[in-house]
Amino acid sequence: PGSVSAVAVAAAGLLIATVLLGDGSSDDRLLWIGGAAVLLAGIVAILRLPRPDRAGFVFLVGLGAFVVWSGLSILWSVEPDRSWSYFNRSIVLLAFAVVGLALGALVARAPRLVAATLAVSFGLVLAWALLGKVFPDLDPDGERVARLRGSLGYWNALALVAAMAVPLSLWAAARRTHPHAARAGGAVLFLLATVALLLTYSRGGALVAFGALGVWLAIGSPRLESVVAAVGAGAAGLVVAVVGFVLPGVSEERQSEDVRADDGLLFGLALVAGALLVFTAAFLAAREEGRRPLDEALRRRLGRMATVAAGALLVGALALGVVRAGNPVDWVGDAVSEFSEPLDPTLEDDPVRFAALSSNTRWSWWEDALEVFREHPVVGAGAGAYDVARRPFRDDTLAPVEPHSLPLQFLAELGIVGFLLIALPAAAATAGIVGALRPAGDERPAVAALTVVVAAYAAHGLAEFNWDYIVLSGPAFLVIGLLLGRGAPTRRLHRWPSLATAGAAVVVLLSLAVPWLAARKVDDARSAITDPARSARLAEDAHDLNPLAVEPLLLWSQAEEARGDYEEARRLLVESVELQPENPRTWRELGEFELEVLMRRDLAHRYLARARELDPKDPLTAQLLQES
């Protein structure tokens, strides 16, 4: 019992730390959060290794094979240092899945524990993001970017948090066995999710949230209380969001500090008033329901009626939209045409955005991903290497790290092999989770809510790059593992398997730590550039730690140039080209050095021409070519 409680507490702590401290898509926190996940996974595997059913076993083996393939892609990647980083991120997600499997196997009420932990954690993330609108000092970049981003740094990622909070909030608000305060808190969470989602101006996030609501009403329970909570809290949230929309300091960029502060105060008053109103109404309704419960048959009938009415309203709204749009064939054609526009300059960051159909460059990025796949159909360009691999084909000067679509990302970066390897655990997880929904019991509502969380993550990944966000992917994979591991038997490992598991955990921790340490050395070398000798030593240390990265070589070359050792500076630039010959930056840096330092125009032109072949849209390369 003690070890089981320890696993439950450790898993809950890991979830809270991941959601609250994940720091967007940055690798800075991956060492600490990922390291904790790897350690916990190793400990539970040694102490109580879960033995899942067939679906869970296929999921675990398939995901492990995908992770291994991601690591192997370093060998042929056009950007091997990024592939190493992506391999680390993938193996951390595997560790989260193992923790989830153990949690589901060992802790009887694990679904409730995880659902409650995620509900509180997501609520804190959403509340903190909204506080950035109330108190502008909490979001100093809010003057430049109006869309709500919070601690995740990306509005669409925050929108997914809001979408995943929808089923969790309704699970908390609707369950009659929950304390009145918990039910009222669930209603407030739904309000926060509504307001935050609308202020992100995320169209994809809104669609996923709406879909999550529909799926919850289809598989969750109880329906009547869910509909009442969603309508009441959602209406209040809509009113608060509209208040934010009409305040320039909240909804528009490039507003003065005084305007942001004054409008933020008004928005904060509306937010607090809405939250207090929703909490009070939900609390009183829960207490009254406890005193005068409805007949169960009547409750179910009303719940079905409410769900059918909501569906009828949706169908009616869609039908009205089609009628007003005119000929459906023409309308669909116009919609596809607008969606495939490379970039819509009229797409502003305001509420009107929700009515726009433009993909806002995604279509071009998806086409580039398919071009990369055609160039590397079997093995891909390397995990995480989309940015460099797409540059010969790109039509814009943007630098997306991923194509904003997980299926296309895996096709482009890991080829058909990687795509099939991730499709296998995805299919196994789907089958296993559907099976987990069948048994009735006290845990089924929490299981249903967590199922919708996973479905929202998967749906959002069709048009986003969720894999890069540990704050999104870590909880999703832990939940998948939990749902697949429920009730699975466990066993202790023998001596040698235990030692092998411990050794593997140490190797993974080293793999996480080394690039992190190298990145710190790079930052120090960049800061010390006024002291070329020290900067060169730090850059050399970074190169020794991470020999796959070009940044240490480029900084080291810059330091040697400042010291007057042009021969050594050129040698380092040549080494960077040999390390990443498909990276246009290495050729451009070498060509620029030949042009501006050594004054050898013929060589400079040759190197810069190669850089232009690898990235025809780079304006700096074009300018240097003109000078050569």
XYZ file of C-alpha atoms in Angstrom:
628
model
C 0.000 0.000 0.000
C 2.800 2.429 0.792
C 4.474 1.990 -2.570
C 1.141 2.333 -4.361
C 0.452 5.622 -2.573
C 3.952 6.812 -3.409
C 3.411 6.065 -7.105
C 0.105 7.953 -7.042
C 1.645 10.994 -5.329
C 4.691 10.978 -7.603
C 2.565 10.701 -10.759
C 0.288 13.531 -9.616
C 3.317 15.676 -8.828
C 4.810 14.915 -12.233
C 1.577 15.984 -13.940
C 1.361 19.211 -11.966
C 5.003 20.107 -12.656
C 4.607 19.297 -16.360
C 1.506 21.434 -16.842
C 2.610 24.381 -14.716
C 6.339 24.429 -15.524
C 6.474 22.942 -19.040
C 7.586 26.267 -20.577
C 6.028 25.908 -24.019
C 8.061 24.177 -26.729
C 11.411 25.086 -25.194
C 13.958 22.370 -24.423
C 15.033 24.185 -21.239
C 12.644 22.267 -18.966
C 12.866 18.966 -20.846
C 15.869 17.850 -18.800
C 14.148 18.361 -15.455
C 10.599 17.295 -16.295
C 11.688 14.585 -18.708
C 14.354 13.405 -16.301
C 11.750 13.093 -13.546
C 9.478 11.112 -15.880
C 12.329 8.780 -16.877
C 13.344 8.218 -13.246
C 9.780 7.509 -12.180
C 9.240 5.175 -15.138
C 12.428 3.303 -14.308
C 11.506 2.963 -10.630
C 7.993 1.651 -11.266
C 9.290 -0.726 -13.943
C 11.792 -2.198 -11.490
C 9.416 -2.358 -8.520
C 6.137 -3.240 -10.209
C 6.352 -3.739 -13.962
C 2.796 -3.586 -15.431
C 1.789 -6.357 -17.837
C -0.900 -4.782 -20.037
C -3.281 -6.633 -22.323
C -2.696 -7.059 -26.043
C -3.657 -3.483 -26.960
C -1.438 -2.042 -24.250
C 1.455 -4.312 -25.211
C 1.227 -3.371 -28.918
C 1.012 0.308 -27.966
C 4.100 0.117 -25.768
C 6.189 -1.918 -28.216
C 5.066 0.186 -31.196
C 5.842 3.462 -29.422
C 9.216 2.074 -28.347
C 10.015 1.111 -31.945
C 9.025 4.600 -33.101
C 11.340 6.158 -30.511
C 14.222 3.917 -31.628
C 13.589 4.877 -35.273
C 13.633 8.558 -34.278
C 17.021 8.011 -32.676
C 18.366 6.142 -35.697
C 17.326 9.048 -37.937
C 20.220 11.020 -36.420
C 22.480 8.984 -38.712
C 20.983 10.412 -41.916
C 19.312 13.591 -40.696
C 19.902 16.896 -42.487
C 19.918 18.479 -39.008
C 21.250 15.795 -36.622
C 21.394 17.965 -33.499
C 17.688 18.744 -33.827
C 17.026 15.027 -34.409
C 18.851 14.213 -31.176
C 16.682 16.729 -29.357
C 13.555 15.254 -30.912
C 14.646 11.734 -29.990
C 15.001 12.897 -26.385
C 11.535 14.409 -26.466
C 10.040 11.215 -27.870
C 11.688 8.968 -25.291
C 10.366 11.242 -22.535
C 6.844 10.727 -23.885
C 7.458 6.975 -23.775
C 8.410 7.388 -20.113
C 5.151 9.251 -19.457
C 3.255 6.354 -21.040
C 5.060 3.842 -18.810
C 4.207 5.918 -15.723
C 0.574 5.951 -16.868
C 0.564 2.178 -17.361
C 1.910 1.636 -13.851
C -0.528 4.127 -12.370
C -3.484 2.436 -14.034
C -2.326 -1.008 -12.939
C -1.528 -0.132 -9.322
C -4.000 2.582 -8.272
C -7.674 1.619 -8.234
C -8.956 5.183 -8.513
C -6.271 6.418 -10.862
C -8.722 7.881 -13.439
C -10.292 10.095 -10.792
C -6.899 11.118 -9.435
C -5.549 12.076 -12.855
C -8.770 13.793 -13.968
C -8.841 15.920 -10.807
C -5.110 16.725 -11.046
C -5.383 17.797 -14.671
C -8.540 19.829 -14.008
C -6.798 21.833 -11.273
C -3.560 22.191 -13.263
C -5.288 23.278 -16.477
C -7.404 25.707 -14.467
C -4.290 27.328 -13.009
C -2.693 27.627 -16.468
C -5.826 29.262 -17.901
C -6.237 31.568 -14.902
C -2.608 32.686 -15.127
C -2.981 33.408 -18.832
C -6.071 35.538 -18.191
C -4.310 37.358 -15.355
C -1.830 38.509 -17.985
C -4.684 40.511 -19.521
C -5.785 41.868 -16.145
C -2.272 42.849 -15.043
C -0.180 43.733 -18.128
C 3.091 43.506 -16.185
C 2.581 39.735 -16.065
C 2.692 39.632 -19.878
C 5.223 42.239 -21.028
C 5.007 41.011 -24.632
C 1.239 41.520 -24.631
C 1.686 44.973 -26.158
C 3.066 43.344 -29.304
C 0.831 40.244 -29.407
C -2.829 40.525 -28.474
C -3.696 36.842 -28.753
C -3.778 35.082 -25.395
C -0.763 32.802 -24.949
C -0.030 32.479 -21.244
C 2.916 30.423 -20.027
C 2.840 28.196 -23.119
C 3.969 31.036 -25.390
C 1.658 29.968 -28.239
C -2.038 30.738 -28.541
C -2.999 27.505 -30.298
C -1.291 25.448 -27.599
C -3.212 27.343 -24.917
C -6.402 26.772 -26.919
C -5.788 23.029 -26.715
C -5.418 23.300 -22.940
C -8.825 25.013 -22.892
C -10.298 22.292 -25.123
C -8.908 19.516 -22.909
C -10.317 21.315 -19.876
C -13.859 21.096 -21.304
C -14.566 17.410 -20.503
C -12.692 17.648 -17.210
C -14.721 20.665 -16.117
C -18.014 18.989 -16.980
C -16.947 15.778 -15.240
C -16.253 17.808 -12.109
C -19.396 19.950 -12.401
C -21.906 17.251 -13.324
C -21.091 14.334 -11.026
C -23.631 14.263 -8.180
C -21.194 12.386 -5.921
C -18.721 15.277 -5.992
C -18.715 17.851 -3.160
C -20.744 20.954 -3.904
C -17.629 23.147 -3.964
C -15.928 20.797 -6.447
C -18.952 20.910 -8.733
C -19.009 24.700 -8.561
C -15.272 24.746 -9.266
C -15.849 22.609 -12.362
C -18.369 25.156 -13.639
C -15.826 27.949 -13.084
C -13.225 25.932 -14.989
C -15.626 25.718 -17.933
C -16.006 29.508 -17.799
C -12.225 30.010 -17.736
C -11.828 27.621 -20.666
C -14.481 29.490 -22.659
C -12.976 32.927 -22.045
C -9.389 31.821 -22.641
C -10.297 29.915 -25.795
C -12.084 32.892 -27.332
C -9.238 35.274 -26.485
C -6.716 33.028 -28.219
C -8.653 33.616 -31.468
C -7.796 30.000 -32.285
C -10.195 28.606 -34.871
C -8.769 25.107 -34.677
C -8.896 25.202 -30.894
C -12.536 26.273 -30.987
C -13.429 23.401 -33.311
C -11.619 20.897 -31.091
C -13.288 22.286 -27.953
C -16.705 22.121 -29.586
C -16.006 18.570 -30.689
C -14.822 17.654 -27.186
C -18.093 18.984 -25.781
C -20.077 16.891 -28.254
C -18.100 13.722 -27.544
C -18.478 14.229 -23.797
C -22.247 14.592 -24.145
C -22.250 11.381 -26.206
C -20.157 9.178 -23.894
C -20.019 11.033 -20.575
C -22.501 11.192 -17.754
C -24.700 12.562 -16.418
C -25.905 14.389 -19.498
C -28.517 16.673 -17.955
C -26.140 18.214 -15.440
C -23.464 18.482 -18.127
C -25.757 20.411 -20.456
C -26.894 22.725 -17.650
C -23.316 23.420 -16.554
C -22.120 23.958 -20.128
C -24.964 26.320 -21.012
C -24.783 28.332 -17.797
C -21.002 28.632 -17.472
C -20.535 28.906 -21.235
C -22.999 31.790 -21.497
C -21.263 33.640 -18.659
C -17.892 32.981 -20.263
C -19.151 34.306 -23.588
C -20.285 37.540 -21.925
C -16.876 37.977 -20.239
C -15.100 37.290 -23.531
C -17.248 39.874 -25.333
C -16.244 42.414 -22.679
C -12.640 41.585 -23.513
C -13.326 41.913 -27.242
C -14.651 45.478 -26.921
C -11.719 46.659 -24.784
C -8.774 47.633 -27.032
C -6.272 47.099 -24.220
C -7.338 43.470 -23.999
C -8.093 42.487 -27.584
C -5.819 44.666 -29.730
C -2.061 44.867 -30.087
C 0.138 47.976 -29.950
C -1.862 49.629 -27.176
C -0.208 51.945 -24.676
C 0.605 50.720 -21.188
C -2.060 52.979 -19.668
C -4.772 51.654 -21.994
C -3.784 48.061 -21.267
C -3.802 48.691 -17.526
C -7.181 50.474 -17.491
C -8.889 48.004 -19.818
C -7.284 45.101 -17.987
C -8.858 46.279 -14.738
C -12.304 46.412 -16.360
C -11.809 42.994 -17.878
C -10.665 41.639 -14.514
C -13.817 42.933 -12.841
C -15.961 41.243 -15.480
C -13.995 37.998 -15.104
C -14.261 37.948 -11.309
C -17.961 38.834 -11.431
C -18.632 36.066 -13.945
C -16.669 33.514 -11.924
C -18.431 34.453 -8.670
C -21.824 34.292 -10.350
C -21.121 30.873 -11.884
C -19.633 29.469 -8.676
C -22.546 30.667 -6.540
C -25.215 29.441 -8.957
C -23.544 26.053 -9.391
C -23.026 25.627 -5.643
C -26.633 26.474 -4.805
C -27.921 24.264 -7.610
C -25.831 21.326 -6.364
C -27.061 21.803 -2.821
C -30.681 22.042 -3.931
C -30.259 18.962 -6.076
C -28.941 17.094 -3.045
C -32.029 18.048 -1.068
C -34.589 17.301 -3.789
C -33.124 14.797 -6.225
C -34.904 14.180 -9.492
C -36.301 10.776 -10.318
C -33.495 8.850 -12.103
C -35.668 7.877 -15.074
C -36.832 11.483 -15.487
C -33.237 12.698 -15.210
C -32.068 10.410 -17.979
C -34.990 11.354 -20.185
C -34.320 15.059 -19.700
C -30.636 14.499 -20.372
C -31.367 12.773 -23.674
C -33.799 15.509 -24.613
C -31.278 18.229 -23.815
C -28.596 16.470 -25.852
C -30.946 15.987 -28.803
C -32.027 19.630 -28.580
C -28.401 20.780 -28.607
C -27.710 18.578 -31.638
C -30.805 19.888 -33.410
C -29.705 23.466 -32.786
C -26.305 22.692 -34.252
C -27.750 21.025 -37.334
C -30.175 23.924 -37.751
C -27.379 26.463 -37.486
C -25.332 24.595 -40.084
C -28.333 24.336 -42.398
C -29.030 28.056 -42.028
C -25.400 28.806 -42.816
C -25.525 26.683 -45.968
C -28.748 28.357 -47.096
C -27.344 31.821 -46.537
C -24.104 30.904 -48.296
C -25.988 29.993 -51.457
C -25.129 27.156 -53.806
C -23.302 24.519 -51.691
C -21.067 23.522 -54.592
C -19.897 27.103 -55.119
C -19.558 27.659 -51.395
C -17.410 24.555 -50.906
C -15.249 25.541 -53.864
C -14.746 29.046 -52.469
C -13.988 27.613 -49.030
C -11.323 25.260 -50.407
C -9.832 28.084 -52.449
C -9.672 30.388 -49.425
C -8.246 27.651 -47.222
C -5.430 26.903 -49.670
C -4.330 30.527 -50.019
C -0.648 30.695 -49.001
C -1.185 33.707 -46.737
C -4.166 35.949 -46.094
C -2.858 39.446 -45.230
C -6.349 40.512 -44.176
C -6.548 37.837 -41.457
C -6.403 40.014 -38.361
C -6.077 38.945 -34.753
C -9.605 39.858 -33.728
C -12.945 38.041 -33.255
C -13.703 38.272 -37.000
C -10.918 35.712 -37.390
C -13.307 32.962 -36.264
C -15.315 33.394 -39.498
C -12.264 33.189 -41.792
C -11.454 29.968 -43.651
C -7.861 30.681 -44.637
C -5.335 28.127 -43.400
C -2.908 31.034 -42.899
C 0.175 29.400 -44.519
C -0.570 25.874 -43.273
C -1.497 24.701 -46.749
C 1.916 25.752 -48.050
C 3.658 24.100 -45.111
C 1.723 20.879 -45.738
C 2.707 20.951 -49.403
C 6.335 21.455 -48.364
C 6.058 18.463 -46.010
C 4.862 16.313 -48.905
C 7.775 17.573 -51.020
C 10.193 16.580 -48.259
C 8.506 13.170 -48.123
C 8.909 12.735 -51.886
C 12.626 13.493 -51.506
C 13.026 11.068 -48.579
C 10.114 8.615 -48.925
C 11.451 5.676 -46.925
C 13.448 7.055 -43.989
C 12.566 10.763 -43.994
C 14.796 13.799 -43.581
C 15.409 13.168 -39.875
C 13.352 13.675 -36.730
C 12.637 17.357 -36.162
C 14.473 18.403 -39.342
C 11.490 19.809 -41.251
C 12.659 23.441 -41.066
C 15.941 22.747 -42.875
C 14.518 20.063 -45.179
C 11.737 22.308 -46.536
C 13.923 25.261 -47.470
C 14.652 24.176 -51.062
C 10.868 24.079 -51.706
C 9.465 26.894 -49.574
C 7.551 29.804 -51.093
C 7.811 32.100 -48.057
C 10.521 33.480 -45.814
C 9.013 32.017 -42.637
C 10.794 29.383 -40.569
C 8.241 27.024 -38.999
C 9.907 24.317 -36.949
C 7.236 21.817 -38.000
C 4.520 21.658 -40.707
C 1.665 22.048 -38.164
C 0.333 18.540 -38.801
C 1.609 15.514 -36.902
C 0.824 12.960 -39.653
C 2.593 15.033 -42.312
C 5.405 15.807 -39.892
C 6.105 12.131 -39.310
C 5.901 11.393 -43.033
C 8.370 14.145 -43.907
C 10.813 13.601 -41.076
C 10.695 9.814 -40.575
C 9.399 8.555 -43.909
C 6.876 5.830 -44.473
C 8.663 3.624 -41.932
C 8.256 6.156 -39.137
C 4.683 6.895 -40.162
C 3.730 3.218 -39.964
C 5.572 2.818 -36.672
C 3.551 5.626 -35.035
C 0.316 4.469 -36.699
C 0.642 1.076 -34.964
C 0.583 2.374 -31.363
C -2.069 4.932 -32.342
C -4.371 2.146 -33.586
C -3.639 0.002 -30.526
C -4.339 2.925 -28.191
C -7.634 3.634 -29.946
C -8.775 0.028 -29.624
C -7.670 -0.204 -26.008
C -9.305 3.050 -24.954
C -12.583 2.113 -26.602
C -12.453 -1.112 -24.644
C -11.740 0.781 -21.421
C -15.027 2.661 -21.853
C -17.184 -0.461 -21.830
C -17.124 -1.506 -18.158
C -19.568 0.404 -15.966
C -18.714 1.582 -12.474
C -17.711 4.592 -10.422
C -14.578 5.218 -12.498
C -16.288 5.246 -15.903
C -17.181 8.999 -15.902
C -13.536 9.871 -15.177
C -12.421 7.384 -17.848
C -14.813 9.051 -20.317
C -13.461 12.513 -19.480
C -9.856 11.345 -19.942
C -10.820 9.652 -23.212
C -12.102 12.975 -24.519
C -8.863 14.643 -23.391
C -6.867 12.184 -25.523
C -9.271 12.601 -28.450
C -8.876 16.395 -28.266
C -5.081 16.052 -28.281
C -5.204 13.758 -31.320
C -7.662 15.931 -33.254
C -5.666 19.087 -32.559
C -2.508 17.361 -33.786
C -3.963 17.054 -37.283
C -3.272 20.763 -37.800
C -0.675 21.550 -35.119
C 2.680 20.386 -33.726
C 1.625 19.178 -30.264
C 4.597 16.810 -30.037
C 6.901 19.774 -29.346
C 4.974 20.771 -26.201
C 5.719 18.599 -23.185
C 2.931 20.426 -21.353
C 0.462 18.967 -23.884
C 2.028 15.664 -24.882
C 3.268 14.526 -21.464
C -0.207 14.440 -19.852
C -1.753 12.976 -23.022
C 0.655 10.034 -23.089
C 0.333 9.456 -19.357
C -3.444 9.333 -19.780
C -3.146 6.890 -22.695
C -0.947 4.647 -20.602
C -3.339 4.863 -17.664
C -6.364 3.911 -19.766
C -4.520 0.977 -21.323
C -3.067 -0.225 -18.025
C -6.195 -0.250 -15.860
C -6.430 -3.479 -13.930
C -3.324 -4.974 -15.547
C -1.304 -7.422 -13.432
C 2.176 -6.461 -12.277
C 5.327 -8.369 -11.433
C 8.747 -7.668 -9.982
C 11.754 -7.771 -12.268
C 14.598 -10.157 -11.569
C 18.080 -8.923 -10.835
C 19.510 -8.611 -14.332
C 16.451 -7.044 -15.976
C 16.364 -4.572 -13.090
C 20.002 -3.664 -13.644
C 19.385 -3.314 -17.395
C 16.415 -1.024 -16.730
C 18.457 1.110 -14.343
C 21.287 1.309 -16.875
C 18.898 2.341 -19.647
C 17.476 5.079 -17.406
C 20.994 6.408 -16.738
C 21.788 6.443 -20.473
C 18.566 8.326 -21.228
C 19.322 10.863 -18.492
C 22.754 11.444 -20.013
C 21.160 11.850 -23.438
C 18.883 14.518 -21.967
C 21.629 16.283 -20.030
C 24.379 16.531 -22.641
C 22.548 18.735 -25.209
C 21.224 20.860 -22.356
C 24.737 21.431 -21.021
C 26.004 22.167 -24.531
C 23.248 24.760 -25.022
C 24.273 26.445 -21.757
C 27.887 26.590 -22.997
C 26.698 28.114 -26.277
C 24.789 30.814 -24.400
C 27.856 31.560 -22.289
C 30.072 31.690 -25.376
C 27.695 34.126 -27.038
C 27.645 36.337 -23.940
C 31.457 36.301 -23.745
C 32.047 37.274 -27.379
C 33.783 40.474 -26.249
C 36.441 38.190 -24.726
C 37.310 36.085 -27.791
C 39.663 33.698 -25.992
C 37.079 32.780 -23.354
C 34.303 32.612 -25.941
C 36.392 30.214 -28.056
C 37.031 27.938 -25.043
C 33.338 27.836 -24.168
C 32.323 27.161 -27.779
C 34.891 24.355 -27.984
C 33.461 22.835 -24.794
C 29.982 23.035 -26.305
C 31.227 21.297 -29.450
C 32.824 18.539 -27.398
C 29.529 17.979 -25.598
C 27.363 18.099 -28.712
C 29.417 17.309 -31.827
C 26.216 17.147 -33.910
C 25.389 20.864 -33.580
C 26.718 23.600 -35.862
C 26.060 26.512 -33.498
C 29.148 25.830 -31.338
C 31.321 25.657 -34.463
C 29.937 28.927 -35.816
C 30.484 30.723 -32.493
C 33.936 29.209 -32.153
C 34.789 30.421 -35.669
C 33.505 33.886 -34.806
C 35.736 33.981 -31.720
C 38.791 32.828 -33.693
C 38.079 35.490 -36.302
C 38.005 38.115 -33.542
C 41.365 36.789 -32.321
C 42.796 37.182 -35.839
C 43.273 33.440 -36.504
C 41.549 33.396 -39.886
C 42.876 29.980 -40.857
C 41.343 28.350 -37.776
C 38.114 30.312 -38.247
C 37.803 29.020 -41.809
C 38.602 25.451 -40.746
C 35.732 25.532 -38.280
C 33.333 26.857 -40.916
C 34.376 24.091 -43.309
C 33.802 21.575 -40.514
C 30.274 22.954 -40.020
C 29.577 22.459 -43.751
C 30.856 18.893 -43.594
C 28.734 18.245 -40.511
C 25.495 19.553 -42.042
C 25.980 19.795 -45.827
C 22.224 20.122 -46.466
C 21.907 23.120 -44.145
C 21.994 26.364 -46.179
C 23.167 28.332 -43.167
C 26.544 26.575 -43.007
C 27.248 27.336 -46.682
C 26.114 30.936 -46.270
C 28.355 31.486 -43.244
C 31.342 30.053 -45.098
C 30.581 32.141 -48.207
C 30.183 35.298 -46.144
C 33.542 34.651 -44.453
C 35.263 34.170 -47.803
C 33.666 37.358 -49.146
C 34.055 39.770 -46.265
C 37.143 38.492 -44.434
C 39.365 36.672 -46.934
C 38.123 38.694 -49.944
C 38.038 35.620 -52.211
C 35.057 36.384 -54.389
C 35.240 33.259 -56.570
C 35.080 30.891 -53.619
C 32.507 33.080 -51.899
C 30.265 33.008 -54.971
C 30.537 29.213 -55.197
C 29.593 28.680 -51.570
C 26.806 31.247 -51.651
C 25.404 29.720 -54.845
C 25.187 26.401 -53.018
C 23.426 28.131 -50.121
C 20.925 29.607 -52.591
C 20.268 26.149 -54.077
C 19.408 24.902 -50.599
C 17.311 27.974 -49.722
C 16.321 30.136 -52.723
C 14.149 32.415 -50.564
C 16.812 33.506 -48.068
C 17.166 37.308 -48.487
C 20.591 37.464 -46.798
C 22.059 34.923 -49.213
C 20.634 36.864 -52.163
C 22.196 40.083 -50.874
C 25.607 38.447 -50.362
C 25.474 36.924 -53.840
C 24.956 40.355 -55.323
C 28.003 41.635 -53.450
C 30.124 38.705 -54.626
